[in-house]
Amino acid sequence: MSEQLFDLVVRSLWISGTALLLALTWSLPLSLLLGLKKFRGRKILISAFNSLLGIPTVALGLTLYLLFSHAGPLGFLGILYTPVAIIIGQALLITPIIVSLLTSAIESVDPNLKDLAKTLGASERQASLAILGEAKKGGILAGVAAFNRAISELGIALMVGGNLAGATRVMSTEIARGVTTGEMALSIQLTIILLLIVFGLTVLVNLAGKD
Amino acid sequence: MNVIMELKKVTREYEGKSALCGINLKIKHGEVFSLIGPNGAGKTTLLRIMAFLDKPTNGKIIYKGKEAWGPNLTKYRKKVTMVFQRPLFFNSTVFDNIAYGLKLRGYSSEEIEQKVDNVLRLVKMEDFQERSIKKISGGEQQRVAMARAIALNPELLLLDEPTANLDPANTKLIEKIIKKISKITTVVVATHNLFQAKRLSDRIGCLLSGRLIDVGNTRDIFSRPRDERTKKFVRGEFF
C-alpha cells in the first residue's frame, strides 16, 4: 500500500471513529431514556429520529457549511475545512441511526426482566442496566451501522472538510476526486478498501455476536 | 412464632378495578404458607406485592416490624426473592443467571462459583453451568429458577405456581426441593393444586376474587374450613 493510500485510510478511520465516539456520548443516554421511560412526547421524539434516518448528507453538509463559514453564527470557531468540522457533521449524521436502532433494541427486551432483576436484589438503576445488557447485540449493530454510514458518506466531508490534501481528504472524497480527474486506479483501490472495511466490520461483529 | 411479614389492609387497583381488597395476612417465620384459589383470584398480584415489585394502592407491608416501602426498599428486596410462574432469564448461561443476584450482593468470584455449584447440585443440575439457558427444557429452566432464588439465601421465598406445566417427575423434584429449603427459610407458595398445598404447607390462605376469605392450618382448611366458599373450593365444587 502506498503512503498516500495508507494516510487516507488511517485519516478516514480516525475521523469516523471519533465521530462515532462523539455521537455515542449523547445517543446512549438518549436511547436509554426513550427505550425505558414512558413520558409525554416520547413517540413523537422516536418518530423524529426515525424520519431523520435518511437525511441527505448534502443537506446536512450545506447547513453545517452555513453555520461554520466565516459569516455564519459559528464562524468564530474557525473549524471550517478542518477534521473537527467533519467529525461534528458525521456525529450528527449518525445520531438518528444509533438512537433509532438502540431504542428499538432496548424496547425489544422483555420488560419483565426488569422485575426479575429487582426480585434478585437490583436497584432501579441496576435493573435498567440489566435491560441495556440484554440489548447489547442490537447496540453493537447500531454502532457498526453508524460507523459504516460515517466512513462512507461524501457530502459532509466535501462541504465542511473541503477535501484538502493531507488535512481533510478522506477515502470518500478522494474517490470522488479521482473520478473527476481521471485517476481511476486510485479510486478503484480506495473503493475496494472502503468496501472491505464496511463488510469486514459487519461480518466480524456478526460472527462475534453469534450464540 | 415470629412474624416475618405482615400485610395490613392491603388493596391493589388496576385501572380503577380492584385486584386485591383489604388483605390482612401474617406470614410466620419458618413456615410454608400456601395461597390457594382459582385462576384470577389475585394470587400472583399478592405475591408481587409481597416481593415489593408492585406498591399497594392502599395499606401497609410490614417486614420484620418495619414498613418496607421507603428509602430502604432495595435492602428489603435483597431479603425476599420471587420465582415466577413463567421463569424469566437473562439471555446467557445457567451460571450467569444464577450468579447475577450474587454479584449484586458483592460476593467474590470464588464464593459465587461455590454457591452456584452447591445450588445446582441441590437441583440435580451440576453439569449444566455453561449451558445456554435457552437450550434447556422447561422443567430444567424451572429448576434453575429455583436454584437461582435459593442461592441468594432469601429470608422469604415466594413461589408462583412452581410446578405449573411440569411433568410428574419434575413436579416431585421441585416439591422435594421446596421441602428441603423450607427447613432454612420461610416459603409462600401460590398454587391452584390443592394436593400440592396439602403436601407442602403448614398453613393455607384461600383467596377468592381478591379477598382472603379463609386462613388456617392445613388440616383445618381441608377438614373444617370456616368459610363456606373455602369448603366448596377444597371439595372441588367451586365454579
Coordinates of C-alpha atoms in Angstrom, one line a residue:
Chain A
M1 CA 0.0 0.0 0.0
S2 CA 1.4 3.4 -1.0
E3 CA 2.0 6.0 1.7
Q4 CA -0.7 8.2 0.2
L5 CA -3.2 5.4 0.3
F6 CA -2.3 4.4 3.9
D7 CA -2.6 8.1 5.0
L8 CA -6.1 8.3 3.6
V9 CA -7.3 5.1 5.2
V10 CA -5.9 6.0 8.6
R11 CA -7.4 9.5 8.4
S12 CA -10.8 8.2 7.4
L13 CA -10.7 5.6 10.2
W14 CA -9.9 8.1 13.0
I15 CA -12.2 10.8 11.8
S16 CA -15.2 8.4 11.6
G17 CA -14.2 6.5 14.7
T18 CA -14.0 9.8 16.7
A19 CA -17.4 10.8 15.2
L20 CA -18.9 7.5 16.4
L21 CA -17.5 8.1 19.9
L22 CA -18.8 11.6 20.0
A23 CA -22.2 10.6 18.8
L24 CA -22.4 7.8 21.5
T25 CA -21.9 10.4 24.3
W26 CA -25.4 11.8 23.6
S27 CA -27.0 8.9 21.8
L28 CA -26.6 6.3 24.6
P29 CA -28.3 8.3 27.4
L30 CA -31.0 9.4 24.9
S31 CA -31.7 5.9 23.8
L32 CA -31.9 4.7 27.4
L33 CA -34.4 7.4 28.1
L34 CA -36.5 6.7 25.0
G35 CA -36.3 2.9 25.5
L36 CA -37.0 2.7 29.2
K37 CA -39.1 5.7 30.3
K38 CA -42.6 6.5 29.4
F39 CA -43.2 10.2 29.1
R40 CA -45.3 12.6 27.0
G41 CA -43.9 13.3 23.6
R42 CA -41.8 10.1 23.6
K43 CA -43.4 8.6 20.5
I44 CA -43.0 11.9 18.6
L45 CA -39.3 12.0 19.5
I46 CA -38.8 8.4 18.3
S47 CA -40.7 9.2 15.1
A48 CA -38.5 12.3 14.6
F49 CA -35.3 10.2 14.9
N50 CA -36.7 7.6 12.6
S51 CA -37.5 10.2 10.0
L52 CA -34.0 11.6 10.2
L53 CA -32.5 8.2 9.3
G54 CA -32.5 9.1 5.6
I55 CA -31.4 12.7 5.9
P56 CA -29.4 13.7 2.7
T57 CA -25.8 14.3 3.6
V58 CA -25.6 17.2 1.3
A59 CA -28.5 18.9 3.2
L60 CA -26.7 18.4 6.5
G61 CA -23.4 19.4 4.9
L62 CA -24.8 22.6 3.5
T63 CA -26.4 23.5 6.8
L64 CA -23.2 23.0 8.7
Y65 CA -21.2 24.9 6.0
L66 CA -23.5 27.9 6.5
L67 CA -23.1 27.6 10.3
F68 CA -19.3 27.2 10.2
S69 CA -18.5 29.6 7.4
H70 CA -16.8 32.9 8.4
A71 CA -20.1 34.8 8.0
G72 CA -22.1 32.1 9.8
P73 CA -23.1 32.1 13.5
L74 CA -20.4 29.6 14.4
G75 CA -17.8 31.1 12.1
F76 CA -15.8 32.4 15.1
L77 CA -14.9 28.8 16.0
G78 CA -12.7 28.6 12.9
I79 CA -13.3 25.0 12.3
L80 CA -14.5 25.1 8.7
Y81 CA -12.2 22.9 6.5
T82 CA -10.8 21.1 9.4
P83 CA -11.2 17.4 10.5
V84 CA -13.2 18.8 13.6
A85 CA -15.9 20.0 11.2
I86 CA -16.2 16.6 9.5
I87 CA -16.3 14.8 12.9
I88 CA -19.1 17.0 14.2
G89 CA -21.0 16.6 10.9
Q90 CA -20.6 12.8 10.8
A91 CA -21.6 12.6 14.5
L92 CA -24.8 14.5 13.8
L93 CA -25.5 12.4 10.7
I94 CA -25.2 9.1 12.6
T95 CA -27.1 10.1 15.7
P96 CA -30.5 9.1 14.4
I97 CA -29.1 5.7 13.3
I98 CA -27.8 5.0 16.8
V99 CA -30.8 6.3 18.6
S100 CA -33.4 4.6 16.4
L101 CA -31.6 1.2 16.4
L102 CA -30.6 1.2 20.1
T103 CA -34.0 2.4 21.3
S104 CA -35.7 -0.3 19.2
A105 CA -33.2 -2.9 20.7
I106 CA -34.0 -1.8 24.2
E107 CA -37.7 -1.9 23.6
S108 CA -37.5 -5.4 22.2
V109 CA -36.1 -6.7 25.6
D110 CA -38.8 -8.4 27.7
P111 CA -39.8 -5.6 30.2
N112 CA -40.5 -8.3 32.8
L113 CA -36.7 -8.8 33.0
K114 CA -36.6 -5.6 35.0
D115 CA -38.9 -7.2 37.6
L116 CA -36.7 -10.3 37.6
A117 CA -33.6 -8.1 38.3
K118 CA -35.5 -6.4 41.1
T119 CA -36.5 -9.7 42.7
L120 CA -32.9 -10.7 42.6
G121 CA -32.0 -7.5 44.6
A122 CA -31.3 -4.9 41.9
S123 CA -32.0 -1.3 42.4
E124 CA -33.9 0.7 39.7
R125 CA -30.6 1.8 38.1
Q126 CA -29.1 -1.7 38.2
A127 CA -32.3 -3.2 36.7
S128 CA -32.2 -0.6 33.8
L129 CA -28.5 -1.6 33.2
A130 CA -29.5 -5.2 33.1
I131 CA -32.0 -4.4 30.3
L132 CA -29.3 -2.5 28.5
G133 CA -27.1 -5.6 28.8
E134 CA -29.8 -7.7 27.2
A135 CA -29.9 -5.2 24.3
K136 CA -26.1 -5.2 23.7
K137 CA -26.3 -7.2 20.5
G138 CA -28.6 -4.6 18.9
G139 CA -26.5 -1.8 20.4
I140 CA -23.3 -3.1 18.8
L141 CA -25.1 -3.5 15.4
A142 CA -26.3 0.1 15.8
G143 CA -22.7 1.2 16.3
V144 CA -21.4 -0.7 13.3
A145 CA -24.2 0.6 11.1
A146 CA -23.4 4.2 12.3
F147 CA -19.7 3.8 11.7
N148 CA -20.2 2.4 8.2
R149 CA -22.5 5.3 7.3
A150 CA -20.0 7.8 8.6
I151 CA -17.0 6.4 6.8
S152 CA -18.9 6.1 3.5
E153 CA -20.6 9.5 3.4
L154 CA -19.4 12.1 1.0
G155 CA -21.5 15.3 1.2
I156 CA -20.4 16.4 4.7
A157 CA -16.7 15.6 4.2
L158 CA -16.7 17.5 1.0
M159 CA -18.6 20.6 2.0
V160 CA -17.2 21.2 5.5
G161 CA -13.9 19.4 5.1
G162 CA -13.0 20.9 1.7
N163 CA -11.1 17.8 0.6
L164 CA -7.7 19.4 1.5
A165 CA -4.8 17.1 0.7
G166 CA -3.0 15.9 3.9
A167 CA -5.6 17.5 6.1
T168 CA -9.3 16.8 5.4
R169 CA -9.0 14.4 2.4
V170 CA -10.7 11.1 3.3
M171 CA -11.4 8.0 1.3
S172 CA -14.8 9.0 0.0
T173 CA -13.7 12.5 -1.1
E174 CA -10.6 11.1 -2.8
I175 CA -12.7 8.5 -4.7
A176 CA -14.9 11.3 -6.0
R177 CA -11.9 13.5 -6.9
G178 CA -10.2 10.6 -8.7
V179 CA -13.2 10.0 -10.9
T180 CA -13.5 13.7 -11.9
T181 CA -9.7 14.0 -12.6
G182 CA -9.4 10.6 -14.4
E183 CA -7.2 9.0 -11.7
M184 CA -9.4 5.8 -11.8
A185 CA -6.8 3.4 -10.4
L186 CA -6.6 5.1 -7.0
S187 CA -10.4 5.5 -6.9
I188 CA -10.9 1.8 -7.5
Q189 CA -8.3 0.8 -4.9
L190 CA -9.9 3.0 -2.3
T191 CA -13.4 1.8 -3.2
I192 CA -12.2 -1.8 -2.6
I193 CA -10.6 -0.9 0.7
L194 CA -13.8 1.0 1.8
L195 CA -16.0 -2.0 0.9
L196 CA -13.6 -4.3 2.7
I197 CA -13.8 -2.1 5.9
V198 CA -17.6 -1.9 5.8
F199 CA -18.3 -5.5 5.0
G200 CA -15.4 -6.9 7.1
L201 CA -16.5 -5.0 10.2
T202 CA -20.1 -6.1 9.8
V203 CA -19.2 -9.8 9.3
L204 CA -16.8 -9.7 12.2
V205 CA -19.3 -8.3 14.6
N206 CA -22.0 -10.7 13.4
L207 CA -19.6 -13.7 13.9
A208 CA -18.6 -12.4 17.4
G209 CA -22.2 -11.9 18.4
K210 CA -23.4 -15.4 17.3
D211 CA -24.8 -17.6 20.1
Chain B
M1 CA -43.5 -17.9 66.1
N2 CA -42.2 -14.5 65.0
V3 CA -44.0 -12.8 62.1
I4 CA -41.6 -12.1 59.2
M5 CA -44.1 -10.2 57.0
E6 CA -47.4 -8.6 57.8
L7 CA -49.9 -7.2 55.3
K8 CA -52.3 -4.6 56.7
K9 CA -55.5 -3.8 54.8
V10 CA -53.6 -4.1 51.5
T11 CA -55.6 -3.2 48.4
R12 CA -54.4 -3.1 44.8
E13 CA -56.3 -1.5 42.0
Y14 CA -55.5 -1.7 38.2
E15 CA -57.1 0.9 36.0
G16 CA -59.9 1.5 38.6
K17 CA -60.6 -2.2 39.1
S18 CA -59.9 -3.8 42.4
A19 CA -57.5 -6.8 42.2
L20 CA -56.9 -7.1 45.9
C21 CA -59.2 -5.9 48.6
G22 CA -58.4 -5.4 52.3
I23 CA -55.8 -8.2 52.7
N24 CA -54.7 -8.8 56.3
L25 CA -52.1 -11.5 56.5
K26 CA -49.3 -12.5 58.7
I27 CA -46.5 -14.8 57.5
K28 CA -44.7 -16.5 60.3
H29 CA -41.0 -17.1 60.3
G30 CA -40.0 -20.6 59.1
E31 CA -43.4 -21.7 57.9
V32 CA -44.6 -22.9 54.5
F33 CA -47.7 -20.9 53.6
S34 CA -49.8 -21.7 50.6
L35 CA -52.1 -19.3 48.8
I36 CA -54.8 -21.3 47.1
G37 CA -57.6 -20.1 44.9
P38 CA -59.0 -20.3 41.4
N39 CA -57.3 -18.7 38.4
G40 CA -57.7 -14.9 38.5
A41 CA -58.2 -14.8 42.3
G42 CA -55.3 -12.5 42.8
K43 CA -52.6 -14.9 43.9
T44 CA -49.9 -13.5 41.6
T45 CA -50.9 -9.9 42.4
L46 CA -50.5 -10.6 46.1
L47 CA -47.1 -12.3 45.6
R48 CA -45.9 -9.4 43.5
I49 CA -46.8 -7.0 46.3
M50 CA -45.1 -9.3 48.9
A51 CA -42.0 -9.2 46.6
F52 CA -42.0 -5.4 46.7
L53 CA -42.5 -5.3 42.9
D54 CA -45.8 -3.5 43.0
K55 CA -46.8 -0.9 45.6
P56 CA -50.2 -1.5 47.2
T57 CA -52.8 1.1 46.3
N58 CA -53.6 1.3 50.0
G59 CA -52.4 -0.5 53.1
K60 CA -49.0 -1.3 54.6
I61 CA -46.5 -4.1 54.3
I62 CA -44.5 -4.6 57.5
Y63 CA -41.3 -6.6 57.1
K64 CA -39.8 -7.7 60.4
G65 CA -41.6 -4.9 62.2
K66 CA -40.8 -2.1 59.8
E67 CA -42.7 -0.6 56.9
A68 CA -41.0 -1.8 53.8
W69 CA -41.9 0.8 51.2
G70 CA -39.5 3.6 51.7
P71 CA -35.8 4.6 51.2
N72 CA -34.7 1.1 52.2
L73 CA -36.8 -0.8 49.7
T74 CA -33.7 -2.2 47.8
K75 CA -32.4 -3.6 51.1
Y76 CA -35.7 -5.4 51.7
R77 CA -35.8 -6.7 48.1
K78 CA -32.5 -8.4 48.8
K79 CA -34.2 -10.4 51.6
V80 CA -37.2 -11.5 49.6
T81 CA -37.0 -13.4 46.3
M82 CA -39.7 -14.5 44.0
V83 CA -39.8 -17.3 41.4
F84 CA -42.3 -16.5 38.6
Q85 CA -44.8 -18.9 37.2
R86 CA -43.2 -18.5 33.7
P87 CA -39.5 -18.4 34.6
L88 CA -37.6 -15.4 33.3
F89 CA -33.9 -15.4 32.4
F90 CA -31.2 -13.2 31.1
N91 CA -30.0 -14.4 27.6
S92 CA -26.9 -16.1 28.9
T93 CA -25.7 -19.3 30.6
V94 CA -27.1 -21.1 33.6
F95 CA -24.1 -20.0 35.6
D96 CA -24.5 -16.3 34.7
N97 CA -28.2 -16.3 35.5
I98 CA -27.6 -17.8 39.0
A99 CA -24.6 -15.5 39.6
Y100 CA -26.4 -12.3 38.8
G101 CA -28.0 -11.8 42.2
L102 CA -24.9 -13.0 44.0
K103 CA -22.8 -10.3 42.1
L104 CA -25.3 -7.7 43.2
R105 CA -24.6 -8.8 46.8
G106 CA -20.9 -8.3 46.4
Y107 CA -19.7 -11.9 46.7
S108 CA -16.2 -12.8 45.4
S109 CA -15.8 -14.9 42.3
E110 CA -14.7 -17.9 44.4
E111 CA -17.8 -17.6 46.6
I112 CA -20.1 -17.2 43.6
E113 CA -18.6 -20.3 42.0
Q114 CA -19.0 -22.3 45.2
K115 CA -22.6 -21.1 45.7
V116 CA -23.6 -21.8 42.1
D117 CA -22.1 -25.2 42.4
N118 CA -24.0 -26.0 45.6
V119 CA -27.4 -25.0 44.4
L120 CA -27.0 -26.7 41.0
R121 CA -26.1 -29.9 43.0
L122 CA -29.3 -29.4 45.0
V123 CA -31.5 -29.3 41.9
K124 CA -29.5 -32.1 40.3
M125 CA -28.1 -30.0 37.5
E126 CA -24.4 -29.8 38.4
D127 CA -23.3 -30.3 34.8
F128 CA -25.4 -27.5 33.4
Q129 CA -23.3 -24.5 34.4
E130 CA -22.1 -23.5 30.9
R131 CA -25.3 -24.5 29.1
S132 CA -27.3 -21.7 27.4
I133 CA -30.5 -21.1 29.3
K134 CA -32.4 -21.0 26.0
K135 CA -31.3 -24.6 25.2
I136 CA -32.6 -26.4 28.2
S137 CA -36.1 -27.8 28.8
G138 CA -39.0 -26.1 30.6
G139 CA -38.6 -28.4 33.7
E140 CA -34.8 -27.7 33.8
Q141 CA -35.5 -23.9 33.5
Q142 CA -37.9 -24.1 36.5
R143 CA -35.2 -25.9 38.5
V144 CA -32.6 -23.2 37.5
A145 CA -35.1 -20.5 38.6
M146 CA -35.4 -22.3 42.0
A147 CA -31.6 -22.7 42.2
R148 CA -31.1 -19.0 41.5
A149 CA -33.5 -18.0 44.2
I150 CA -32.1 -20.4 46.8
A151 CA -28.5 -19.3 46.0
L152 CA -29.4 -15.9 47.5
N153 CA -30.4 -17.3 50.9
P154 CA -33.6 -15.3 51.0
E155 CA -35.4 -14.9 54.3
L156 CA -38.7 -15.2 52.4
L157 CA -39.0 -17.2 49.2
L158 CA -42.1 -16.6 47.1
L159 CA -43.1 -19.2 44.6
D160 CA -45.8 -18.6 42.0
E161 CA -47.2 -21.9 40.7
P162 CA -43.8 -23.5 40.9
T163 CA -44.9 -26.7 39.2
A164 CA -47.5 -25.5 36.7
N165 CA -46.9 -27.2 33.3
L166 CA -44.3 -29.6 34.7
D167 CA -44.3 -33.3 34.3
P168 CA -44.8 -35.5 37.4
A169 CA -41.1 -36.3 37.7
N170 CA -40.1 -32.6 37.7
T171 CA -43.0 -31.7 40.0
K172 CA -41.9 -34.3 42.5
L173 CA -38.3 -33.0 42.4
I174 CA -39.4 -29.3 42.8
E175 CA -41.6 -30.3 45.8
K176 CA -38.7 -32.2 47.3
I177 CA -36.5 -29.0 46.9
I178 CA -39.3 -26.8 48.5
K179 CA -39.4 -29.2 51.5
K180 CA -35.7 -29.1 51.8
I181 CA -35.4 -25.3 51.6
S182 CA -38.3 -24.8 53.9
K183 CA -36.1 -26.1 56.8
I184 CA -34.0 -23.0 56.5
T185 CA -36.3 -20.3 55.1
T186 CA -39.9 -19.1 55.0
V187 CA -41.8 -20.1 51.9
V188 CA -45.0 -18.8 50.4
V189 CA -46.4 -20.8 47.5
A190 CA -49.2 -19.7 45.3
T191 CA -50.9 -22.8 43.8
H192 CA -54.2 -23.9 42.4
N193 CA -53.1 -27.5 43.1
L194 CA -54.9 -28.4 46.3
F195 CA -53.0 -31.7 46.8
Q196 CA -49.7 -29.8 46.5
A197 CA -50.8 -27.3 49.0
K198 CA -51.8 -30.1 51.4
R199 CA -48.4 -31.9 50.9
L200 CA -46.3 -28.8 51.4
S201 CA -47.9 -26.4 53.7
D202 CA -48.1 -25.6 57.4
R203 CA -50.8 -23.1 56.8
I204 CA -53.1 -22.1 53.9
G205 CA -54.9 -19.0 52.9
C206 CA -57.8 -19.2 50.5
L207 CA -58.0 -16.2 48.1
L208 CA -61.2 -15.5 46.1
S209 CA -61.9 -12.5 43.9
G210 CA -59.1 -10.5 45.5
R211 CA -60.3 -11.3 49.1
L212 CA -58.6 -13.5 51.6
I213 CA -61.7 -15.5 52.7
D214 CA -60.0 -18.0 55.0
V215 CA -56.7 -18.6 56.7
G216 CA -55.9 -21.6 58.9
N217 CA -53.6 -24.5 59.4
T218 CA -53.6 -27.1 56.6
R219 CA -55.6 -29.7 58.5
D220 CA -58.3 -27.3 59.5
I221 CA -58.6 -25.8 56.0
F222 CA -59.2 -29.2 54.5
S223 CA -61.3 -30.8 57.3
R224 CA -63.3 -28.0 58.8
P225 CA -62.9 -24.7 56.9
R226 CA -64.6 -21.7 58.4
D227 CA -65.9 -20.2 55.2
E228 CA -68.5 -22.0 53.1
R229 CA -66.7 -20.9 49.9
T230 CA -63.5 -22.5 51.1
K231 CA -65.3 -25.7 51.8
K232 CA -66.7 -25.7 48.3
F233 CA -63.3 -24.9 46.8
V234 CA -61.4 -27.7 48.6
R235 CA -64.1 -30.1 47.6
G236 CA -63.8 -29.1 44.0
E237 CA -67.3 -27.8 43.9
F238 CA -66.4 -24.2 43.3
F239 CA -67.1 -22.7 39.8

